[in-house]
mmCIF file of N, CA and C and ligand atoms in Angstrom:
data_model
loop_
_atom_site.group_PDB
_atom_site.id
_atom_site.type_symbol
_atom_site.label_atom_id
_atom_site.label_comp_id
_atom_site.label_asym_id
_atom_site.label_seq_id
_atom_site.Cartn_x
_atom_site.Cartn_y
_atom_site.Cartn_z
ATOM 1 N N UNK A 1 -24.168 96.813 -202.529
ATOM 2 C CA UNK A 1 -25.508 96.003 -202.440
ATOM 3 C C UNK A 1 -25.278 94.866 -201.316
ATOM 4 N N UNK A 2 -26.364 94.742 -200.477
ATOM 5 C CA UNK A 2 -26.357 93.744 -199.494
ATOM 6 C C UNK A 2 -27.774 93.118 -199.399
ATOM 7 N N UNK A 3 -27.827 91.920 -198.861
ATOM 8 C CA UNK A 3 -29.081 91.313 -198.601
ATOM 9 C C UNK A 3 -29.355 90.954 -197.251
ATOM 10 N N UNK A 4 -30.580 91.049 -196.726
ATOM 11 C CA UNK A 4 -30.914 90.685 -195.364
ATOM 12 C C UNK A 4 -32.248 89.981 -195.318
ATOM 13 N N UNK A 5 -32.423 89.106 -194.176
ATOM 14 C CA UNK A 5 -33.737 88.486 -194.093
ATOM 15 C C UNK A 5 -34.665 89.423 -193.200
ATOM 16 N N UNK A 6 -35.887 89.565 -193.704
ATOM 17 C CA UNK A 6 -36.971 90.218 -192.877
ATOM 18 C C UNK A 6 -38.082 89.323 -192.689
ATOM 19 N N UNK A 7 -38.627 89.378 -191.513
ATOM 20 C CA UNK A 7 -39.873 88.578 -191.244
ATOM 21 C C UNK A 7 -40.940 89.573 -190.585
ATOM 22 N N UNK A 8 -42.060 89.686 -191.223
ATOM 23 C CA UNK A 8 -43.209 90.214 -190.436
ATOM 24 C C UNK A 8 -43.794 89.142 -189.671
ATOM 25 N N UNK A 9 -43.628 89.212 -188.330
ATOM 26 C CA UNK A 9 -44.041 88.188 -187.446
ATOM 27 C C UNK A 9 -45.504 87.936 -187.353
ATOM 28 N N UNK A 10 -45.973 86.837 -186.674
ATOM 29 C CA UNK A 10 -47.385 86.727 -186.562
ATOM 30 C C UNK A 10 -48.223 87.811 -186.052
ATOM 31 N N UNK A 11 -47.681 88.601 -185.085
ATOM 32 C CA UNK A 11 -48.429 89.768 -184.541
ATOM 33 C C UNK A 11 -48.632 90.761 -185.611
ATOM 34 N N UNK A 12 -47.564 91.014 -186.383
ATOM 35 C CA UNK A 12 -47.554 91.986 -187.464
ATOM 36 C C UNK A 12 -48.670 91.569 -188.492
ATOM 37 N N UNK A 13 -48.635 90.325 -188.911
ATOM 38 C CA UNK A 13 -49.686 89.840 -189.822
ATOM 39 C C UNK A 13 -51.085 90.016 -189.277
ATOM 40 N N UNK A 14 -51.291 89.649 -187.942
ATOM 41 C CA UNK A 14 -52.687 89.772 -187.409
ATOM 42 C C UNK A 14 -53.057 91.291 -187.425
ATOM 43 N N UNK A 15 -52.045 92.162 -187.246
ATOM 44 C CA UNK A 15 -52.389 93.596 -187.147
ATOM 45 C C UNK A 15 -52.587 94.229 -188.546
ATOM 46 N N UNK A 16 -52.396 93.487 -189.600
ATOM 47 C CA UNK A 16 -52.625 93.963 -190.919
ATOM 48 C C UNK A 16 -51.643 95.159 -191.249
ATOM 49 N N UNK A 17 -50.345 94.907 -190.900
ATOM 50 C CA UNK A 17 -49.412 95.916 -191.158
ATOM 51 C C UNK A 17 -48.335 95.461 -192.130
ATOM 52 N N UNK A 18 -48.569 94.368 -192.864
ATOM 53 C CA UNK A 18 -47.714 93.882 -193.926
ATOM 54 C C UNK A 18 -47.425 95.055 -194.878
ATOM 55 N N UNK A 19 -48.457 95.577 -195.443
ATOM 56 C CA UNK A 19 -48.221 96.707 -196.399
ATOM 57 C C UNK A 19 -47.462 97.897 -195.911
ATOM 58 N N UNK A 20 -47.780 98.217 -194.794
ATOM 59 C CA UNK A 20 -47.095 99.377 -194.017
ATOM 60 C C UNK A 20 -45.643 99.157 -193.861
ATOM 61 N N UNK A 21 -45.308 97.846 -193.535
ATOM 62 C CA UNK A 21 -43.860 97.517 -193.405
ATOM 63 C C UNK A 21 -43.110 97.506 -194.629
ATOM 64 N N UNK A 22 -43.681 96.918 -195.700
ATOM 65 C CA UNK A 22 -43.059 96.861 -197.004
ATOM 66 C C UNK A 22 -43.000 98.263 -197.597
ATOM 67 N N UNK A 23 -43.997 99.056 -197.290
ATOM 68 C CA UNK A 23 -43.934 100.478 -197.797
ATOM 69 C C UNK A 23 -42.700 101.173 -197.309
ATOM 70 N N UNK A 24 -42.372 100.952 -195.954
ATOM 71 C CA UNK A 24 -41.220 101.634 -195.314
ATOM 72 C C UNK A 24 -40.011 101.119 -195.902
ATOM 73 N N UNK A 25 -39.898 99.831 -196.226
ATOM 74 C CA UNK A 25 -38.666 99.198 -196.852
ATOM 75 C C UNK A 25 -38.400 99.866 -198.269
ATOM 76 N N UNK A 26 -39.529 99.843 -198.988
ATOM 77 C CA UNK A 26 -39.415 100.498 -200.401
ATOM 78 C C UNK A 26 -39.083 101.845 -200.507
ATOM 79 N N UNK A 27 -39.680 102.616 -199.484
ATOM 80 C CA UNK A 27 -39.328 104.150 -199.448
ATOM 81 C C UNK A 27 -37.925 104.400 -198.971
ATOM 82 N N UNK A 28 -37.253 103.385 -198.413
ATOM 83 C CA UNK A 28 -35.904 103.626 -197.910
ATOM 84 C C UNK A 28 -34.819 102.752 -198.546
ATOM 85 N N UNK A 29 -35.098 102.422 -199.802
ATOM 86 C CA UNK A 29 -34.042 101.751 -200.460
ATOM 87 C C UNK A 29 -33.900 100.258 -200.428
ATOM 88 N N UNK A 30 -34.779 99.525 -199.718
ATOM 89 C CA UNK A 30 -34.794 98.169 -199.578
ATOM 90 C C UNK A 30 -35.875 97.541 -200.407
ATOM 91 N N UNK A 31 -35.390 96.699 -201.366
ATOM 92 C CA UNK A 31 -36.393 96.080 -202.286
ATOM 93 C C UNK A 31 -36.472 94.537 -202.037
ATOM 94 N N UNK A 32 -37.756 94.033 -201.910
ATOM 95 C CA UNK A 32 -37.875 92.544 -201.842
ATOM 96 C C UNK A 32 -37.321 91.768 -202.996
ATOM 97 N N UNK A 33 -36.472 90.815 -202.703
ATOM 98 C CA UNK A 33 -35.970 89.965 -203.769
ATOM 99 C C UNK A 33 -36.524 88.523 -203.661
ATOM 100 N N UNK A 34 -37.267 88.238 -202.538
ATOM 101 C CA UNK A 34 -37.864 87.044 -202.323
ATOM 102 C C UNK A 34 -38.897 87.267 -201.229
ATOM 103 N N UNK A 35 -40.014 86.443 -201.343
ATOM 104 C CA UNK A 35 -41.116 86.723 -200.348
ATOM 105 C C UNK A 35 -41.989 85.444 -200.311
ATOM 106 N N UNK A 36 -42.430 85.036 -199.113
ATOM 107 C CA UNK A 36 -43.431 84.112 -199.095
ATOM 108 C C UNK A 36 -44.117 84.043 -197.601
ATOM 109 N N UNK A 37 -45.401 83.737 -197.662
ATOM 110 C CA UNK A 37 -46.176 83.616 -196.470
ATOM 111 C C UNK A 37 -46.071 82.156 -195.995
ATOM 112 N N UNK A 38 -45.692 82.075 -194.629
ATOM 113 C CA UNK A 38 -45.439 80.816 -194.070
ATOM 114 C C UNK A 38 -45.943 80.634 -192.666
ATOM 115 N N UNK A 39 -46.495 79.482 -192.399
ATOM 116 C CA UNK A 39 -46.980 79.237 -191.005
ATOM 117 C C UNK A 39 -45.907 78.260 -190.422
ATOM 118 N N UNK A 40 -44.964 78.705 -189.644
ATOM 119 C CA UNK A 40 -43.818 77.952 -189.179
ATOM 120 C C UNK A 40 -44.264 76.899 -188.216
ATOM 121 N N UNK A 41 -43.821 75.623 -188.249
ATOM 122 C CA UNK A 41 -43.996 74.682 -187.139
ATOM 123 C C UNK A 41 -43.061 75.151 -185.934
ATOM 124 N N UNK A 42 -43.378 74.541 -184.813
ATOM 125 C CA UNK A 42 -42.513 74.765 -183.682
ATOM 126 C C UNK A 42 -41.079 74.447 -183.994
ATOM 127 N N UNK A 43 -40.841 73.358 -184.676
ATOM 128 C CA UNK A 43 -39.514 72.878 -185.119
ATOM 129 C C UNK A 43 -38.868 73.941 -186.080
ATOM 130 N N UNK A 44 -39.600 74.449 -187.025
ATOM 131 C CA UNK A 44 -39.067 75.431 -187.904
ATOM 132 C C UNK A 44 -38.634 76.593 -187.194
ATOM 133 N N UNK A 45 -39.414 77.051 -186.219
ATOM 134 C CA UNK A 45 -39.104 78.213 -185.415
ATOM 135 C C UNK A 45 -37.881 78.002 -184.512
ATOM 136 N N UNK A 46 -37.793 76.791 -184.050
ATOM 137 C CA UNK A 46 -36.595 76.404 -183.157
ATOM 138 C C UNK A 46 -35.279 76.293 -184.059
ATOM 139 N N UNK A 47 -35.409 75.904 -185.268
ATOM 140 C CA UNK A 47 -34.319 75.856 -186.169
ATOM 141 C C UNK A 47 -33.770 77.237 -186.504
ATOM 142 N N UNK A 48 -34.791 78.106 -186.799
ATOM 143 C CA UNK A 48 -34.468 79.452 -187.178
ATOM 144 C C UNK A 48 -33.755 80.259 -186.015
ATOM 145 N N UNK A 49 -34.310 80.042 -184.865
ATOM 146 C CA UNK A 49 -33.732 80.763 -183.753
ATOM 147 C C UNK A 49 -32.715 79.887 -182.965
ATOM 148 N N UNK A 50 -32.127 78.903 -183.493
ATOM 149 C CA UNK A 50 -31.190 77.981 -182.799
ATOM 150 C C UNK A 50 -30.220 78.767 -182.054
ATOM 151 N N UNK A 51 -29.760 79.934 -182.404
ATOM 152 C CA UNK A 51 -28.756 80.666 -181.785
ATOM 153 C C UNK A 51 -29.216 81.173 -180.378
ATOM 154 N N UNK A 52 -30.531 81.214 -180.242
ATOM 155 C CA UNK A 52 -31.026 81.658 -178.910
ATOM 156 C C UNK A 52 -31.615 80.494 -178.030
ATOM 157 N N UNK A 53 -31.099 79.247 -178.419
ATOM 158 C CA UNK A 53 -31.681 78.056 -177.707
ATOM 159 C C UNK A 53 -31.482 78.007 -176.250
ATOM 160 N N UNK A 54 -30.395 78.602 -175.730
ATOM 161 C CA UNK A 54 -30.136 78.626 -174.365
ATOM 162 C C UNK A 54 -30.737 79.756 -173.514
ATOM 163 N N UNK A 55 -31.415 80.645 -174.271
ATOM 164 C CA UNK A 55 -31.929 81.864 -173.652
ATOM 165 C C UNK A 55 -33.250 81.456 -172.951
ATOM 166 N N UNK A 56 -33.564 82.174 -171.696
ATOM 167 C CA UNK A 56 -34.798 81.870 -171.015
ATOM 168 C C UNK A 56 -36.102 81.982 -171.883
ATOM 169 N N UNK A 57 -36.039 82.949 -172.825
ATOM 170 C CA UNK A 57 -37.216 83.296 -173.585
ATOM 171 C C UNK A 57 -37.405 82.329 -174.838
ATOM 172 N N UNK A 58 -36.558 81.358 -174.973
ATOM 173 C CA UNK A 58 -36.607 80.570 -176.277
ATOM 174 C C UNK A 58 -37.842 79.815 -176.473
ATOM 175 N N UNK A 59 -38.391 79.305 -175.398
ATOM 176 C CA UNK A 59 -39.639 78.507 -175.611
ATOM 177 C C UNK A 59 -40.834 79.406 -175.958
ATOM 178 N N UNK A 60 -40.911 80.571 -175.246
ATOM 179 C CA UNK A 60 -41.995 81.552 -175.564
ATOM 180 C C UNK A 60 -41.833 82.087 -177.006
ATOM 181 N N UNK A 61 -40.595 82.425 -177.364
ATOM 182 C CA UNK A 61 -40.312 82.983 -178.674
ATOM 183 C C UNK A 61 -40.752 82.027 -179.780
ATOM 184 N N UNK A 62 -40.386 80.754 -179.677
ATOM 185 C CA UNK A 62 -40.659 79.813 -180.740
ATOM 186 C C UNK A 62 -42.171 79.475 -180.732
ATOM 187 N N UNK A 63 -42.874 79.421 -179.527
ATOM 188 C CA UNK A 63 -44.303 79.268 -179.484
ATOM 189 C C UNK A 63 -44.854 80.509 -180.335
ATOM 190 N N UNK A 64 -44.518 81.649 -179.957
ATOM 191 C CA UNK A 64 -45.043 82.841 -180.683
ATOM 192 C C UNK A 64 -44.828 82.802 -182.202
ATOM 193 N N UNK A 65 -43.610 82.503 -182.557
ATOM 194 C CA UNK A 65 -43.277 82.506 -184.094
ATOM 195 C C UNK A 65 -43.961 81.393 -184.795
ATOM 196 N N UNK A 66 -44.472 80.297 -184.121
ATOM 197 C CA UNK A 66 -45.245 79.271 -184.739
ATOM 198 C C UNK A 66 -46.822 79.413 -184.524
ATOM 199 N N UNK A 67 -47.153 80.655 -184.010
ATOM 200 C CA UNK A 67 -48.509 80.773 -183.511
ATOM 201 C C UNK A 67 -49.577 81.225 -184.686
ATOM 202 N N UNK A 68 -48.942 81.591 -185.820
ATOM 203 C CA UNK A 68 -49.772 82.012 -187.028
ATOM 204 C C UNK A 68 -48.735 82.261 -188.083
ATOM 205 N N UNK A 69 -49.354 82.703 -189.245
ATOM 206 C CA UNK A 69 -48.524 82.878 -190.345
ATOM 207 C C UNK A 69 -47.686 84.121 -190.344
ATOM 208 N N UNK A 70 -46.470 84.117 -190.954
ATOM 209 C CA UNK A 70 -45.506 85.100 -191.043
ATOM 210 C C UNK A 70 -45.336 85.503 -192.478
ATOM 211 N N UNK A 71 -44.845 86.701 -192.785
ATOM 212 C CA UNK A 71 -44.360 86.942 -194.093
ATOM 213 C C UNK A 71 -42.887 87.059 -194.120
ATOM 214 N N UNK A 72 -42.249 86.061 -194.834
ATOM 215 C CA UNK A 72 -40.788 85.978 -194.825
ATOM 216 C C UNK A 72 -40.215 86.581 -196.132
ATOM 217 N N UNK A 73 -39.313 87.520 -195.977
ATOM 218 C CA UNK A 73 -38.670 88.236 -197.192
ATOM 219 C C UNK A 73 -37.168 88.350 -197.174
ATOM 220 N N UNK A 74 -36.544 88.320 -198.310
ATOM 221 C CA UNK A 74 -35.286 88.692 -198.411
ATOM 222 C C UNK A 74 -35.310 90.155 -199.068
ATOM 223 N N UNK A 75 -34.519 91.044 -198.504
ATOM 224 C CA UNK A 75 -34.455 92.471 -198.876
ATOM 225 C C UNK A 75 -33.095 92.705 -199.496
ATOM 226 N N UNK A 76 -33.042 93.571 -200.493
ATOM 227 C CA UNK A 76 -31.748 93.953 -200.985
ATOM 228 C C UNK A 76 -31.675 95.481 -201.071
ATOM 229 N N UNK A 77 -30.451 95.902 -200.851
ATOM 230 C CA UNK A 77 -30.259 97.374 -200.971
ATOM 231 C C UNK A 77 -28.710 97.804 -200.466
ATOM 232 N N UNK A 78 -28.473 99.084 -200.513
ATOM 233 C CA UNK A 78 -27.212 99.501 -199.962
ATOM 234 C C UNK A 78 -27.273 99.322 -198.422
ATOM 235 N N UNK A 79 -26.324 98.686 -197.841
ATOM 236 C CA UNK A 79 -26.254 98.503 -196.341
ATOM 237 C C UNK A 79 -27.554 98.024 -195.843
ATOM 238 N N UNK A 80 -28.078 96.995 -196.494
ATOM 239 C CA UNK A 80 -29.468 96.492 -196.202
ATOM 240 C C UNK A 80 -29.601 96.005 -194.742
ATOM 241 N N UNK A 81 -28.580 95.387 -194.136
ATOM 242 C CA UNK A 81 -28.661 94.812 -192.756
ATOM 243 C C UNK A 81 -28.839 95.967 -191.838
ATOM 244 N N UNK A 82 -28.111 96.965 -191.906
ATOM 245 C CA UNK A 82 -28.148 98.037 -190.904
ATOM 246 C C UNK A 82 -29.293 98.914 -191.136
ATOM 247 N N UNK A 83 -29.562 99.188 -192.523
ATOM 248 C CA UNK A 83 -30.746 99.936 -192.827
ATOM 249 C C UNK A 83 -32.089 99.264 -192.277
ATOM 250 N N UNK A 84 -32.191 97.943 -192.429
ATOM 251 C CA UNK A 84 -33.423 97.316 -191.952
ATOM 252 C C UNK A 84 -33.545 97.328 -190.539
ATOM 253 N N UNK A 85 -32.443 97.249 -189.819
ATOM 254 C CA UNK A 85 -32.422 97.316 -188.280
ATOM 255 C C UNK A 85 -32.693 98.716 -187.877
ATOM 256 N N UNK A 86 -32.369 99.761 -188.595
ATOM 257 C CA UNK A 86 -32.782 101.132 -188.235
ATOM 258 C C UNK A 86 -34.197 101.332 -188.410
ATOM 259 N N UNK A 87 -34.779 100.849 -189.395
ATOM 260 C CA UNK A 87 -36.207 100.953 -189.750
ATOM 261 C C UNK A 87 -37.046 100.208 -188.662
ATOM 262 N N UNK A 88 -36.494 98.991 -188.347
ATOM 263 C CA UNK A 88 -37.243 98.208 -187.286
ATOM 264 C C UNK A 88 -37.238 98.863 -185.857
ATOM 265 N N UNK A 89 -36.126 99.447 -185.494
ATOM 266 C CA UNK A 89 -35.949 100.019 -184.143
ATOM 267 C C UNK A 89 -35.566 98.988 -183.166
ATOM 268 N N UNK A 90 -35.333 99.367 -181.824
ATOM 269 C CA UNK A 90 -34.718 98.448 -180.858
ATOM 270 C C UNK A 90 -35.725 97.294 -180.627
ATOM 271 N N UNK A 91 -35.042 96.108 -180.194
ATOM 272 C CA UNK A 91 -35.790 94.879 -179.931
ATOM 273 C C UNK A 91 -36.974 95.150 -179.031
ATOM 274 N N UNK A 92 -36.698 95.921 -177.910
ATOM 275 C CA UNK A 92 -37.815 96.270 -176.912
ATOM 276 C C UNK A 92 -38.480 97.546 -177.421
ATOM 277 N N UNK A 93 -39.728 97.449 -177.877
ATOM 278 C CA UNK A 93 -40.360 98.669 -178.503
ATOM 279 C C UNK A 93 -40.430 99.752 -177.570
ATOM 280 N N UNK A 94 -40.383 99.556 -176.270
ATOM 281 C CA UNK A 94 -40.342 100.751 -175.245
ATOM 282 C C UNK A 94 -39.013 101.529 -175.417
ATOM 283 N N UNK A 95 -38.016 100.877 -175.998
ATOM 284 C CA UNK A 95 -36.749 101.621 -176.209
ATOM 285 C C UNK A 95 -36.579 101.922 -177.709
ATOM 286 N N UNK A 96 -37.436 101.723 -178.516
ATOM 287 C CA UNK A 96 -37.241 101.966 -179.933
ATOM 288 C C UNK A 96 -37.542 103.448 -180.379
ATOM 289 N N UNK A 97 -36.635 103.969 -181.152
ATOM 290 C CA UNK A 97 -36.826 105.398 -181.535
ATOM 291 C C UNK A 97 -38.235 105.642 -182.259
ATOM 292 N N UNK A 98 -38.669 106.871 -181.954
ATOM 293 C CA UNK A 98 -40.002 107.264 -182.577
ATOM 294 C C UNK A 98 -39.925 107.092 -184.050
ATOM 295 N N UNK A 99 -41.028 106.550 -184.669
ATOM 296 C CA UNK A 99 -40.994 106.566 -186.146
ATOM 297 C C UNK A 99 -40.537 105.218 -186.675
ATOM 298 N N UNK A 100 -39.966 104.371 -185.826
ATOM 299 C CA UNK A 100 -39.510 102.985 -186.206
ATOM 300 C C UNK A 100 -40.712 102.105 -186.137
ATOM 301 N N UNK A 101 -40.545 100.929 -186.865
ATOM 302 C CA UNK A 101 -41.635 99.955 -187.153
ATOM 303 C C UNK A 101 -42.072 99.464 -185.669
ATOM 304 N N UNK A 102 -41.061 99.132 -184.913
ATOM 305 C CA UNK A 102 -41.439 98.635 -183.510
ATOM 306 C C UNK A 102 -42.080 99.622 -182.565
ATOM 307 N N UNK A 103 -41.609 100.845 -182.788
ATOM 308 C CA UNK A 103 -42.141 101.896 -181.863
ATOM 309 C C UNK A 103 -43.613 102.168 -182.323
ATOM 310 N N UNK A 104 -43.872 102.107 -183.591
ATOM 311 C CA UNK A 104 -45.254 102.404 -184.103
ATOM 312 C C UNK A 104 -46.186 101.209 -183.983
ATOM 313 N N UNK A 105 -45.798 100.026 -183.997
ATOM 314 C CA UNK A 105 -46.695 98.845 -184.135
ATOM 315 C C UNK A 105 -46.507 97.746 -183.044
ATOM 316 N N UNK A 106 -45.356 97.779 -182.386
ATOM 317 C CA UNK A 106 -45.254 96.589 -181.510
ATOM 318 C C UNK A 106 -45.756 96.879 -180.150
ATOM 319 N N UNK A 107 -46.225 95.668 -179.483
ATOM 320 C CA UNK A 107 -46.780 95.766 -178.143
ATOM 321 C C UNK A 107 -45.750 95.533 -177.049
ATOM 322 N N UNK A 108 -44.793 94.685 -177.338
ATOM 323 C CA UNK A 108 -43.853 94.345 -176.194
ATOM 324 C C UNK A 108 -42.682 93.709 -176.881
ATOM 325 N N UNK A 109 -41.588 93.321 -176.071
ATOM 326 C CA UNK A 109 -40.411 92.627 -176.539
ATOM 327 C C UNK A 109 -40.706 91.406 -177.071
ATOM 328 N N UNK A 110 -41.721 90.627 -176.613
ATOM 329 C CA UNK A 110 -42.144 89.281 -177.048
ATOM 330 C C UNK A 110 -42.851 89.452 -178.404
ATOM 331 N N UNK A 111 -43.609 90.485 -178.572
ATOM 332 C CA UNK A 111 -44.481 90.637 -179.777
ATOM 333 C C UNK A 111 -44.018 91.964 -180.394
ATOM 334 N N UNK A 112 -42.898 91.857 -181.204
ATOM 335 C CA UNK A 112 -42.237 92.961 -181.689
ATOM 336 C C UNK A 112 -42.317 93.098 -183.289
ATOM 337 N N UNK A 113 -43.219 92.416 -183.824
ATOM 338 C CA UNK A 113 -43.656 92.664 -185.281
ATOM 339 C C UNK A 113 -42.776 92.265 -186.359
ATOM 340 N N UNK A 114 -41.423 92.594 -186.185
ATOM 341 C CA UNK A 114 -40.514 92.177 -187.281
ATOM 342 C C UNK A 114 -39.231 91.581 -186.777
ATOM 343 N N UNK A 115 -38.651 90.775 -187.663
ATOM 344 C CA UNK A 115 -37.281 90.217 -187.498
ATOM 345 C C UNK A 115 -36.441 90.837 -188.561
ATOM 346 N N UNK A 116 -35.073 91.043 -188.262
ATOM 347 C CA UNK A 116 -34.077 91.470 -189.161
ATOM 348 C C UNK A 116 -32.834 90.790 -188.863
ATOM 349 N N UNK A 117 -32.039 90.329 -189.904
ATOM 350 C CA UNK A 117 -30.727 89.683 -189.641
ATOM 351 C C UNK A 117 -29.836 90.762 -188.990
ATOM 352 N N UNK A 118 -28.785 90.231 -188.215
ATOM 353 C CA UNK A 118 -27.881 91.203 -187.568
ATOM 354 C C UNK A 118 -26.425 91.280 -188.141
ATOM 355 N N UNK A 119 -26.125 90.390 -189.153
ATOM 356 C CA UNK A 119 -24.731 90.406 -189.765
ATOM 357 C C UNK A 119 -24.770 89.720 -191.037
ATOM 358 N N UNK A 120 -23.738 89.980 -191.915
ATOM 359 C CA UNK A 120 -23.748 89.265 -193.194
ATOM 360 C C UNK A 120 -23.692 87.806 -193.182
ATOM 361 N N UNK A 121 -23.017 87.200 -192.241
ATOM 362 C CA UNK A 121 -23.015 85.743 -192.217
ATOM 363 C C UNK A 121 -24.360 85.178 -191.719
ATOM 364 N N UNK A 122 -25.070 85.879 -190.754
ATOM 365 C CA UNK A 122 -26.406 85.323 -190.344
ATOM 366 C C UNK A 122 -27.390 85.692 -191.447
ATOM 367 N N UNK A 123 -27.245 86.769 -192.194
ATOM 368 C CA UNK A 123 -28.171 87.037 -193.247
ATOM 369 C C UNK A 123 -28.213 85.963 -194.252
ATOM 370 N N UNK A 124 -26.941 85.568 -194.592
ATOM 371 C CA UNK A 124 -26.830 84.533 -195.681
ATOM 372 C C UNK A 124 -27.513 83.210 -195.151
ATOM 373 N N UNK A 125 -27.169 82.879 -193.923
ATOM 374 C CA UNK A 125 -27.744 81.569 -193.284
ATOM 375 C C UNK A 125 -29.280 81.703 -193.222
ATOM 376 N N UNK A 126 -29.833 82.838 -192.715
ATOM 377 C CA UNK A 126 -31.221 82.972 -192.582
ATOM 378 C C UNK A 126 -31.902 82.913 -193.969
ATOM 379 N N UNK A 127 -31.272 83.634 -195.012
ATOM 380 C CA UNK A 127 -32.059 83.598 -196.287
ATOM 381 C C UNK A 127 -32.144 82.184 -196.846
ATOM 382 N N UNK A 128 -31.022 81.394 -196.689
ATOM 383 C CA UNK A 128 -31.034 80.024 -197.267
ATOM 384 C C UNK A 128 -31.839 79.106 -196.341
ATOM 385 N N UNK A 129 -32.083 79.498 -195.068
ATOM 386 C CA UNK A 129 -33.060 78.682 -194.319
ATOM 387 C C UNK A 129 -34.396 78.670 -194.927
ATOM 388 N N UNK A 130 -34.821 79.758 -195.598
ATOM 389 C CA UNK A 130 -36.257 79.807 -196.056
ATOM 390 C C UNK A 130 -36.329 79.723 -197.636
ATOM 391 N N UNK A 131 -35.232 80.089 -198.328
ATOM 392 C CA UNK A 131 -35.404 80.245 -199.736
ATOM 393 C C UNK A 131 -34.245 79.528 -200.432
ATOM 394 N N UNK A 132 -34.628 78.842 -201.640
ATOM 395 C CA UNK A 132 -33.568 78.275 -202.448
ATOM 396 C C UNK A 132 -33.204 79.305 -203.463
ATOM 397 N N UNK A 133 -32.143 78.962 -204.313
ATOM 398 C CA UNK A 133 -31.584 79.996 -205.203
ATOM 399 C C UNK A 133 -32.607 80.508 -206.179
ATOM 400 N N UNK A 134 -33.503 79.559 -206.647
ATOM 401 C CA UNK A 134 -34.489 79.940 -207.642
ATOM 402 C C UNK A 134 -35.548 80.961 -207.091
ATOM 403 N N UNK A 135 -35.667 80.950 -205.746
ATOM 404 C CA UNK A 135 -36.782 81.841 -205.176
ATOM 405 C C UNK A 135 -36.183 83.246 -204.841
ATOM 406 N N UNK A 136 -34.976 83.390 -205.050
ATOM 407 C CA UNK A 136 -34.375 84.788 -204.719
ATOM 408 C C UNK A 136 -34.103 85.286 -206.109
ATOM 409 N N UNK A 137 -34.780 86.441 -206.389
ATOM 410 C CA UNK A 137 -34.713 87.089 -207.737
ATOM 411 C C UNK A 137 -33.898 88.335 -207.770
ATOM 412 N N UNK A 138 -32.895 88.310 -208.744
ATOM 413 C CA UNK A 138 -32.172 89.564 -208.983
ATOM 414 C C UNK A 138 -33.131 90.612 -209.417
ATOM 415 N N UNK A 139 -33.014 91.862 -208.890
ATOM 416 C CA UNK A 139 -33.837 92.968 -209.332
ATOM 417 C C UNK A 139 -33.059 93.748 -210.373
ATOM 418 N N UNK A 140 -33.864 94.133 -211.419
ATOM 419 C CA UNK A 140 -33.041 94.933 -212.513
ATOM 420 C C UNK A 140 -33.426 96.375 -212.480
HETATM 421 P P1 IDP B 201 -33.702 91.185 -182.588
HETATM 422 O O1 IDP B 201 -35.008 90.515 -183.021
HETATM 423 O O2 IDP B 201 -33.849 92.620 -182.271
HETATM 424 O O3 IDP B 201 -32.454 90.821 -183.422
HETATM 425 P P2 IDP B 201 -32.702 89.297 -180.543
HETATM 426 O O4 IDP B 201 -31.898 89.632 -179.377
HETATM 427 O O5 IDP B 201 -32.035 88.619 -181.760
HETATM 428 O O6 IDP B 201 -33.422 90.569 -181.156
HETATM 429 O O7 IDP B 201 -33.889 88.330 -180.068
HETATM 430 C C1 IDP B 201 -34.717 87.675 -180.954
HETATM 431 C C2 IDP B 201 -36.124 87.857 -180.545
HETATM 432 O O8 IDP B 201 -36.307 87.175 -179.291
HETATM 433 C C3 IDP B 201 -36.552 89.286 -180.314
HETATM 434 O O9 IDP B 201 -36.992 90.015 -181.471
HETATM 435 C C4 IDP B 201 -37.667 89.175 -179.311
HETATM 436 O O10 IDP B 201 -38.842 88.856 -179.920
HETATM 437 C C5 IDP B 201 -37.179 87.990 -178.479
HETATM 438 N N1 IDP B 201 -36.396 88.458 -177.311
HETATM 439 C C6 IDP B 201 -35.233 88.891 -177.235
HETATM 440 N N2 IDP B 201 -34.854 89.278 -175.927
HETATM 441 C C7 IDP B 201 -35.964 88.854 -175.145
HETATM 442 C C8 IDP B 201 -36.193 89.063 -173.840
HETATM 443 O O11 IDP B 201 -35.346 89.555 -173.039
HETATM 444 N N3 IDP B 201 -37.402 88.642 -173.396
HETATM 445 C C9 IDP B 201 -38.327 88.262 -174.214
HETATM 446 N N4 IDP B 201 -38.168 88.042 -175.589
HETATM 447 C C10 IDP B 201 -36.977 88.389 -176.008
HETATM 448 MG MG1 MG B 202 -31.498 89.030 -183.670
#
């Protein structure tokens, strides 16, 4: 069992694909164990993406992530980090495999509908960035 952080980004929320995204997770062995709708401030987004602070796209990325509400979730399942990234598809939707969330719903690398953690260490940090222990529920 593993946990990962998932975000339906502001473009995904605007496109009304929250349900579609969660449906794909549930159909593929990933169960939400924490969930909340949040409109991140610019500072919240900068903190979350601090690892990318030196990248040229950092300002645009954090503007975008604070442009509207997101759905932030912790998902649990076997190999959850890898499985979530498989379901998401490549960062650039033009390169994402057919049938992935980004291939089906994303417009561009800047507006790519979903976030997913990339490793166990970052998953733990990202989940605790948004959720306290009481907000993450063991599924029985
Ligand atoms: P990931 O979301 O697939 O893990 P990362 O490399 O961690 O991709 O980048 C975080 C986010 O930053 C991406 O989802 C995308 O929105 C944005 N991003 C990454 N690379 C670029 C780029 O080259 N140009 C513009 N935006 C980018
Ligand atoms: Mg990443």
